[in-house]
Short mmCIF file of C-alpha atoms in Angstrom, two decimals:
data_model
loop_
_atom_site.label_atom_id
_atom_site.label_comp_id
_atom_site.label_asym_id
_atom_site.label_seq_id
_atom_site.Cartn_x
_atom_site.Cartn_y
_atom_site.Cartn_z
CA MET W 1 -3.15 -24.31 -14.30
CA SER W 2 0.17 -24.54 -13.10
CA ILE W 3 0.13 -21.99 -10.20
CA ARG W 4 -2.66 -22.62 -7.72
CA ALA W 5 -4.07 -18.99 -6.44
CA ALA W 6 -6.02 -18.35 -3.07
CA VAL W 7 -7.14 -14.98 -1.21
CA ILE W 8 -8.10 -14.52 2.14
CA GLY W 9 -9.99 -11.63 3.58
CA CYS W 10 -12.49 -11.18 0.81
CA GLY W 11 -13.37 -7.91 1.74
CA ASP W 12 -12.94 -4.39 -1.03
CA VAL W 13 -9.89 -4.48 -1.76
CA SER W 14 -9.95 -8.17 -2.59
CA THR W 15 -11.91 -7.41 -6.12
CA VAL W 16 -9.14 -6.59 -7.85
CA HIS W 17 -7.31 -9.22 -6.70
CA PHE W 18 -9.74 -11.52 -7.78
CA GLU W 19 -9.81 -9.76 -11.09
CA ALA W 20 -6.10 -9.89 -11.60
CA VAL W 21 -5.72 -13.73 -10.98
CA ALA W 22 -8.78 -14.53 -13.63
CA LYS W 23 -6.99 -13.00 -16.45
CA LEU W 24 -3.20 -14.82 -15.92
CA ASP W 25 -2.37 -17.21 -17.96
CA GLY W 26 -1.35 -20.70 -15.90
CA ALA W 27 -2.64 -19.47 -12.84
CA GLY W 28 -6.18 -19.78 -11.32
CA LEU W 29 -8.02 -19.12 -7.97
CA VAL W 30 -8.52 -22.24 -6.03
CA ALA W 31 -9.57 -21.25 -2.49
CA VAL W 32 -10.85 -18.20 -0.30
CA CYS W 33 -10.93 -17.28 2.56
CA ASP W 34 -12.89 -15.02 5.58
CA PRO W 35 -14.49 -15.11 8.48
CA HIS W 36 -17.76 -13.57 8.17
CA PRO W 37 -20.19 -16.44 7.07
CA GLU W 38 -21.88 -14.24 4.75
CA ARG W 39 -18.70 -12.82 2.98
CA LEU W 40 -17.09 -16.21 2.52
CA ALA W 41 -20.40 -17.51 1.36
CA ALA W 42 -20.75 -15.05 -1.62
CA ALA W 43 -17.10 -15.73 -2.83
CA ALA W 44 -16.69 -19.24 -2.67
CA GLU W 45 -20.49 -19.57 -4.67
CA LEU W 46 -19.19 -16.49 -7.08
CA TYR W 47 -15.84 -18.04 -7.89
CA GLY W 48 -16.82 -21.85 -7.67
CA VAL W 49 -14.34 -22.75 -4.99
CA PRO W 50 -13.64 -24.18 -1.94
CA GLY W 51 -14.21 -21.50 0.94
CA PHE W 52 -12.78 -21.52 4.59
CA ALA W 53 -13.08 -19.59 7.96
CA ASP W 54 -10.00 -19.41 8.40
CA HIS W 55 -6.56 -19.07 6.96
CA GLN W 56 -4.55 -22.23 8.57
CA SER W 57 -7.44 -24.34 7.11
CA LEU W 58 -7.41 -23.26 3.64
CA LEU W 59 -3.44 -24.10 3.88
CA ASP W 60 -3.71 -27.42 5.39
CA ALA W 61 -6.60 -28.26 2.81
CA VAL W 62 -5.35 -26.66 -0.36
CA ARG W 63 -1.97 -25.89 0.37
CA PRO W 64 -1.82 -23.12 -2.65
CA ASP W 65 1.35 -21.81 -4.36
CA VAL W 66 0.54 -17.73 -3.81
CA VAL W 67 -1.73 -16.43 -0.92
CA HIS W 68 -3.67 -13.25 -1.93
CA ILE W 69 -3.69 -11.34 2.14
CA CYS W 70 -6.91 -8.72 1.55
CA THR W 71 -7.37 -8.64 5.34
CA PRO W 72 -7.69 -5.65 7.92
CA HIS W 73 -4.54 -4.04 8.79
CA ASN W 74 -3.74 -6.01 12.35
CA GLN W 75 -3.92 -9.75 10.22
CA HIS W 76 -1.04 -8.92 8.22
CA ALA W 77 1.78 -9.86 9.83
CA SER W 78 0.68 -13.33 11.23
CA ILE W 79 -1.09 -14.34 8.04
CA ALA W 80 2.14 -13.23 5.81
CA ALA W 81 4.41 -15.28 8.52
CA ASP W 82 2.04 -18.19 8.82
CA CYS W 83 2.30 -18.77 4.42
CA LEU W 84 6.22 -17.60 4.19
CA GLU W 85 6.81 -20.46 6.99
CA GLN W 86 5.15 -22.91 5.52
CA GLY W 87 6.45 -22.30 1.27
CA VAL W 88 3.46 -20.49 -0.01
CA ASN W 89 4.34 -17.09 -1.58
CA VAL W 90 2.35 -14.45 -0.66
CA ILE W 91 0.76 -10.88 -1.75
CA VAL W 92 0.00 -9.13 0.88
CA GLU W 93 -2.09 -5.54 0.86
CA LYS W 94 -0.48 -2.46 2.19
CA PRO W 95 0.63 -1.50 5.59
CA LEU W 96 3.29 -4.27 6.02
CA ALA W 97 1.77 -4.47 9.36
CA HIS W 98 -0.61 -2.70 11.48
CA THR W 99 2.90 -2.38 14.25
CA LEU W 100 6.44 -1.89 13.87
CA ALA W 101 6.56 -4.99 15.87
CA GLU W 102 4.59 -6.89 13.58
CA GLY W 103 5.89 -5.42 10.87
CA ARG W 104 9.98 -6.65 11.83
CA ARG W 105 8.18 -10.16 12.00
CA LEU W 106 7.36 -10.31 8.65
CA VAL W 107 10.60 -8.78 7.48
CA ASP W 108 12.18 -11.58 9.43
CA ALA W 109 10.05 -14.51 7.98
CA ALA W 110 10.69 -12.86 4.31
CA SER W 111 14.57 -13.75 4.96
CA ARG W 112 14.48 -16.58 6.26
CA GLY W 113 12.74 -18.94 4.06
CA LYS W 114 12.61 -19.48 -0.27
CA ALA W 115 8.93 -18.56 -0.26
CA LYS W 116 8.60 -14.85 -1.64
CA ILE W 117 6.49 -12.08 -0.48
CA ALA W 118 4.84 -8.79 -2.34
CA VAL W 119 3.76 -6.14 -0.92
CA CYS W 120 0.81 -3.74 -2.29
CA PHE W 121 2.24 -0.39 -2.98
CA GLN W 122 0.87 -0.68 -6.64
CA ASN W 123 1.39 2.69 -7.46
CA ARG W 124 5.32 2.13 -8.10
CA TYR W 125 3.92 0.51 -10.87
CA ASN W 126 1.81 3.48 -12.66
CA ALA W 127 3.48 5.16 -15.72
CA THR W 128 4.05 8.08 -14.33
CA SER W 129 5.66 7.19 -11.34
CA GLN W 130 7.81 4.67 -13.69
CA ALA W 131 8.89 7.81 -15.99
CA MET W 132 9.28 9.84 -12.25
CA HIS W 133 11.54 7.45 -11.31
CA SER W 134 13.39 7.20 -14.30
CA LEU W 135 14.06 10.66 -15.16
CA LEU W 136 15.42 10.83 -11.72
CA ALA W 137 17.63 7.63 -11.62
CA THR W 138 19.50 8.51 -15.06
CA GLY W 139 20.96 12.06 -13.05
CA GLU W 140 20.32 14.26 -16.41
CA LEU W 141 17.38 16.57 -14.18
CA GLY W 142 20.67 16.96 -11.65
CA ALA W 143 20.03 16.94 -7.91
CA VAL W 144 17.08 16.65 -6.29
CA VAL W 145 15.93 20.29 -4.48
CA GLY W 146 12.88 19.12 -2.36
CA ALA W 147 9.16 18.01 -2.78
CA ALA W 148 5.67 17.91 -1.85
CA ALA W 149 3.39 15.73 -1.73
CA SER W 150 -0.94 15.82 -0.45
CA VAL W 151 -3.43 14.25 -0.42
CA MET W 152 -6.78 16.12 -0.51
CA TRP W 153 -9.96 12.96 -0.06
CA HIS W 154 -12.64 12.52 1.47
CA ARG W 155 -14.53 9.81 4.07
CA SER W 156 -17.32 10.02 5.95
CA ALA W 157 -18.31 8.39 9.27
CA ASP W 158 -20.14 5.46 7.44
CA TYR W 159 -16.79 4.60 6.17
CA TYR W 160 -15.57 3.82 9.12
CA LEU W 161 -19.13 2.46 10.73
CA ASN W 162 -19.31 0.26 8.32
CA ARG W 163 -15.76 -1.47 9.16
CA PRO W 164 -14.88 -0.16 12.87
CA TRP W 165 -11.45 -1.82 12.58
CA ARG W 166 -10.31 1.08 10.11
CA GLY W 167 -11.33 4.09 12.63
CA SER W 168 -8.96 1.89 15.76
CA TRP W 169 -5.24 1.04 16.56
CA GLU W 170 -6.22 -2.07 17.42
CA GLY W 171 -7.36 -3.21 14.30
CA GLY W 172 -5.93 -0.39 11.77
CA GLY W 173 -2.70 0.42 13.50
CA GLY W 174 -3.63 4.25 12.62
CA GLY W 175 -6.21 5.97 10.56
CA LEU W 176 -5.38 8.48 7.05
CA MET W 177 -1.96 7.39 6.77
CA MET W 178 -2.07 4.13 7.34
CA ASN W 179 -4.93 3.61 5.16
CA GLN W 180 -4.94 5.92 2.34
CA ALA W 181 -1.80 8.73 2.10
CA ILE W 182 0.99 5.25 3.22
CA HIS W 183 0.91 5.27 -0.98
CA THR W 184 2.03 8.94 -1.22
CA VAL W 185 4.63 8.36 1.85
CA ASP W 186 5.91 5.47 -0.24
CA LEU W 187 5.96 7.21 -3.11
CA LEU W 188 8.13 10.02 -1.26
CA GLN W 189 10.81 8.20 -0.39
CA TRP W 190 11.37 5.67 -3.62
CA LEU W 191 11.76 8.73 -5.08
CA VAL W 192 13.64 11.49 -3.17
CA GLY W 193 15.20 9.00 -1.25
CA ASP W 194 15.31 7.74 2.34
CA VAL W 195 14.30 9.79 5.11
CA VAL W 196 17.01 10.22 7.90
CA GLU W 197 14.48 12.60 9.53
CA VAL W 198 10.64 13.13 10.37
CA ARG W 199 9.13 16.23 12.44
CA GLY W 200 5.00 15.95 11.81
CA ASN W 201 1.68 16.02 13.47
CA ALA W 202 -1.47 13.69 13.18
CA ALA W 203 -4.71 14.95 14.84
CA THR W 204 -8.02 14.27 14.17
CA ARG W 205 -9.86 16.86 13.44
CA PHE W 206 -13.47 16.21 12.10
CA LEU W 207 -14.18 12.52 12.84
CA GLY W 208 -13.83 12.62 16.86
CA GLY W 209 -16.97 11.58 17.59
CA THR W 210 -16.77 8.21 14.92
CA ILE W 211 -12.67 7.35 15.16
CA GLU W 212 -9.67 7.39 17.85
CA VAL W 213 -7.52 7.51 14.81
CA GLU W 214 -6.43 10.36 12.33
CA ASP W 215 -7.89 12.25 9.67
CA THR W 216 -5.48 14.51 8.99
CA ALA W 217 -1.50 14.83 8.54
CA GLU W 218 1.18 16.84 7.88
CA PHE W 219 5.40 16.46 7.81
CA VAL W 220 8.42 17.22 7.13
CA ALA W 221 11.01 15.12 5.99
CA GLU W 222 14.61 15.50 5.75
CA HIS W 223 16.20 12.69 3.05
CA ALA W 224 19.69 11.01 3.33
CA GLY W 225 20.88 13.49 -0.12
CA GLY W 226 19.93 16.15 1.77
CA ALA W 227 16.31 16.53 -0.05
CA ARG W 228 13.88 18.08 2.25
CA SER W 229 9.89 17.05 1.39
CA VAL W 230 6.80 18.19 3.10
CA PHE W 231 3.56 16.72 2.75
CA TYR W 232 -0.02 17.07 3.75
CA ALA W 233 -2.60 14.97 3.98
CA THR W 234 -7.33 15.15 5.24
CA LEU W 235 -9.88 13.32 4.51
CA GLY W 236 -12.18 16.36 5.59
CA HIS W 237 -12.20 17.56 1.72
CA ALA W 238 -15.42 17.89 -0.28
CA TYR W 239 -14.21 14.52 -2.66
CA ASN W 240 -11.91 12.47 -3.66
CA ALA W 241 -8.79 15.08 -5.06
CA PRO W 242 -6.06 13.81 -7.86
CA VAL W 243 -2.74 13.05 -5.38
CA THR W 244 -0.25 15.83 -6.00
CA LEU W 245 3.21 15.23 -6.31
CA GLU W 246 6.06 17.58 -6.99
CA VAL W 247 9.92 16.73 -7.52
CA VAL W 248 12.29 19.74 -7.82
CA THR W 249 15.70 19.34 -9.29
CA GLU W 250 18.15 21.84 -10.36
CA LYS W 251 17.24 21.59 -14.13
CA ALA W 252 13.53 20.47 -13.78
CA VAL W 253 10.17 20.53 -12.15
CA LEU W 254 8.02 17.35 -12.32
CA SER W 255 4.40 17.89 -11.28
CA LEU W 256 1.94 15.16 -10.92
CA ARG W 257 -1.65 15.50 -11.07
CA GLY W 258 -3.43 12.40 -12.41
CA ASP W 259 -0.40 13.01 -15.68
CA LEU W 260 2.66 13.78 -15.55
CA THR W 261 4.45 17.23 -16.69
CA VAL W 262 7.60 18.41 -16.76
CA THR W 263 9.12 21.60 -17.23
CA TYR W 264 12.58 21.82 -17.95
CA SER W 265 14.52 24.81 -16.66
CA ASP W 266 15.39 26.22 -20.80
CA GLY W 267 11.73 25.99 -21.31
CA ARG W 268 10.84 22.77 -22.27
CA VAL W 269 7.88 20.87 -21.23
CA ASP W 270 6.97 17.25 -21.70
CA VAL W 271 3.79 15.63 -20.22
CA ILE W 272 3.50 12.10 -19.37
CA PRO W 273 0.08 10.32 -19.64
CA GLU W 274 -1.43 7.94 -16.62
CA ARG W 275 -3.36 4.62 -17.98
CA THR W 276 -6.34 4.79 -17.25
CA SER W 277 -8.05 1.26 -15.29
CA ASP W 278 -10.80 -1.34 -16.77
CA THR W 279 -10.68 -2.67 -13.18
CA GLY W 280 -14.11 -3.22 -11.12
CA GLY W 281 -11.85 -1.77 -8.21
CA ARG W 282 -12.10 2.17 -6.79
CA SER W 283 -10.09 4.86 -8.85
CA TYR W 284 -8.29 5.86 -5.76
CA TRP W 285 -6.38 3.04 -5.64
CA GLY W 286 -4.80 3.49 -8.53
CA VAL W 287 -4.39 1.47 -12.13
CA SER W 288 -1.70 -0.91 -11.74
CA HIS W 289 -2.46 -3.88 -9.12
CA GLU W 290 -3.11 -6.31 -11.99
CA LEU W 291 0.83 -4.80 -12.94
CA LEU W 292 2.30 -5.77 -9.53
CA ILE W 293 0.26 -9.06 -9.55
CA ASN W 294 1.62 -9.87 -13.04
CA ASP W 295 5.02 -8.78 -12.32
CA PHE W 296 4.59 -11.14 -9.08
CA TYR W 297 3.94 -14.38 -10.65
CA GLY W 298 6.27 -13.71 -13.36
CA ARG W 299 9.41 -13.87 -10.91
CA LEU W 300 8.04 -16.54 -8.75
CA HIS W 301 11.56 -18.51 -9.60
CA ASP W 302 13.60 -15.62 -9.98
CA ALA W 303 16.60 -15.88 -6.78
CA GLU W 304 16.15 -12.32 -6.22
CA PRO W 305 13.37 -11.51 -3.46
CA PHE W 306 10.68 -8.80 -4.92
CA TRP W 307 11.54 -5.91 -5.23
CA ILE W 308 8.96 -4.48 -2.79
CA SER W 309 9.74 -6.56 -0.07
CA PRO W 310 9.04 -6.25 3.03
CA ALA W 311 12.19 -4.60 3.92
CA GLU W 312 11.09 -2.00 1.51
CA ALA W 313 7.62 -1.50 2.81
CA GLU W 314 9.26 -1.00 6.11
CA LYS W 315 10.51 2.71 5.38
CA SER W 316 7.34 3.56 4.87
CA LEU W 317 5.42 2.18 8.38
CA ARG W 318 8.44 3.81 10.26
CA ILE W 319 7.97 7.40 8.63
CA ILE W 320 4.25 7.28 9.99
CA LYS W 321 4.92 6.01 12.81
CA ASP W 322 7.64 8.56 13.38
CA VAL W 323 4.82 10.68 13.23
CA TYR W 324 1.89 9.47 15.50
CA ARG W 325 4.67 8.92 18.42
CA GLN W 326 5.20 12.94 18.20
CA SER W 327 1.26 12.93 17.89
CA PHE W 328 -0.31 10.50 19.77
CA PRO W 329 2.17 9.37 21.96
CA ASP W 330 0.12 7.54 24.75
CA ALA W 331 -2.00 5.49 21.86
CA ILE W 332 0.52 5.02 19.94
CA SER W 333 2.78 2.75 23.18
CA ARG W 334 -0.51 0.17 22.37
CA VAL W 335 0.79 -0.18 18.65
CA SER W 336 4.55 0.40 18.00
#
């Protein structure tokens, strides 16, 4: 193999990273890392590679070309910065970091060295997202008038009890918006434009006995081009409903719910289907982790930074933290 990969964090989402690396031509897994002995032993045995309890030991012993970071949020920035400073390329799961300060640290680390870094906003690679972005970029639909998005999902108390960091400010940096809805927040700002003002609220509506972070949130965002978007998300729904995202332009309405429907002002209707996933990942992770990972490996020798960079990922982090500052002024002071 010409590209040597390692995975740090062998929890739930690591599955799609292991699968993507296994399918890559010219690349292969050389090490895994996890502080939990049972998870580490299981991953090392399953993939037939050495296991390490901490990332620095892995870097010292194996020196991989690419590291995939699938840890709790509060470890993203510190591990990624260590890798970049040692010239190791990085793919890090969202969010960029659990605090704005740590996010800025990673943005700065990425700007100093030659190693590349990608942040996993894989839904930008969805066929429907790509189609929406392309249609809007051509200008043929006229100016964007407004947008709306919703994330109506379900999480039980057990989801948080099994991984307590998910429900804490210190471990997750937030709840619903940082762990589930951040992909939709990212798509909103990517499709409609940079957000210049946010007015919103986040609250713990039904899991207050289990978590200290939010399970429900809403906001109104003003975008640089003059459009306004509205957003609502909750983990109190009965099931994980498809994410909805609607963009209204002068000449069409683009409605995403699974597939993309484009309704033109002259009455024409186009439907762009979404791909289906054949990985072991959960359906709500989307279908495009593999595409993002393949693209990153294919661009390792490009001169320019990867397009979903820390600076790009910082945009959604700032939107979310702005809502938190308006909603949890005491708690957010510990993690901003």
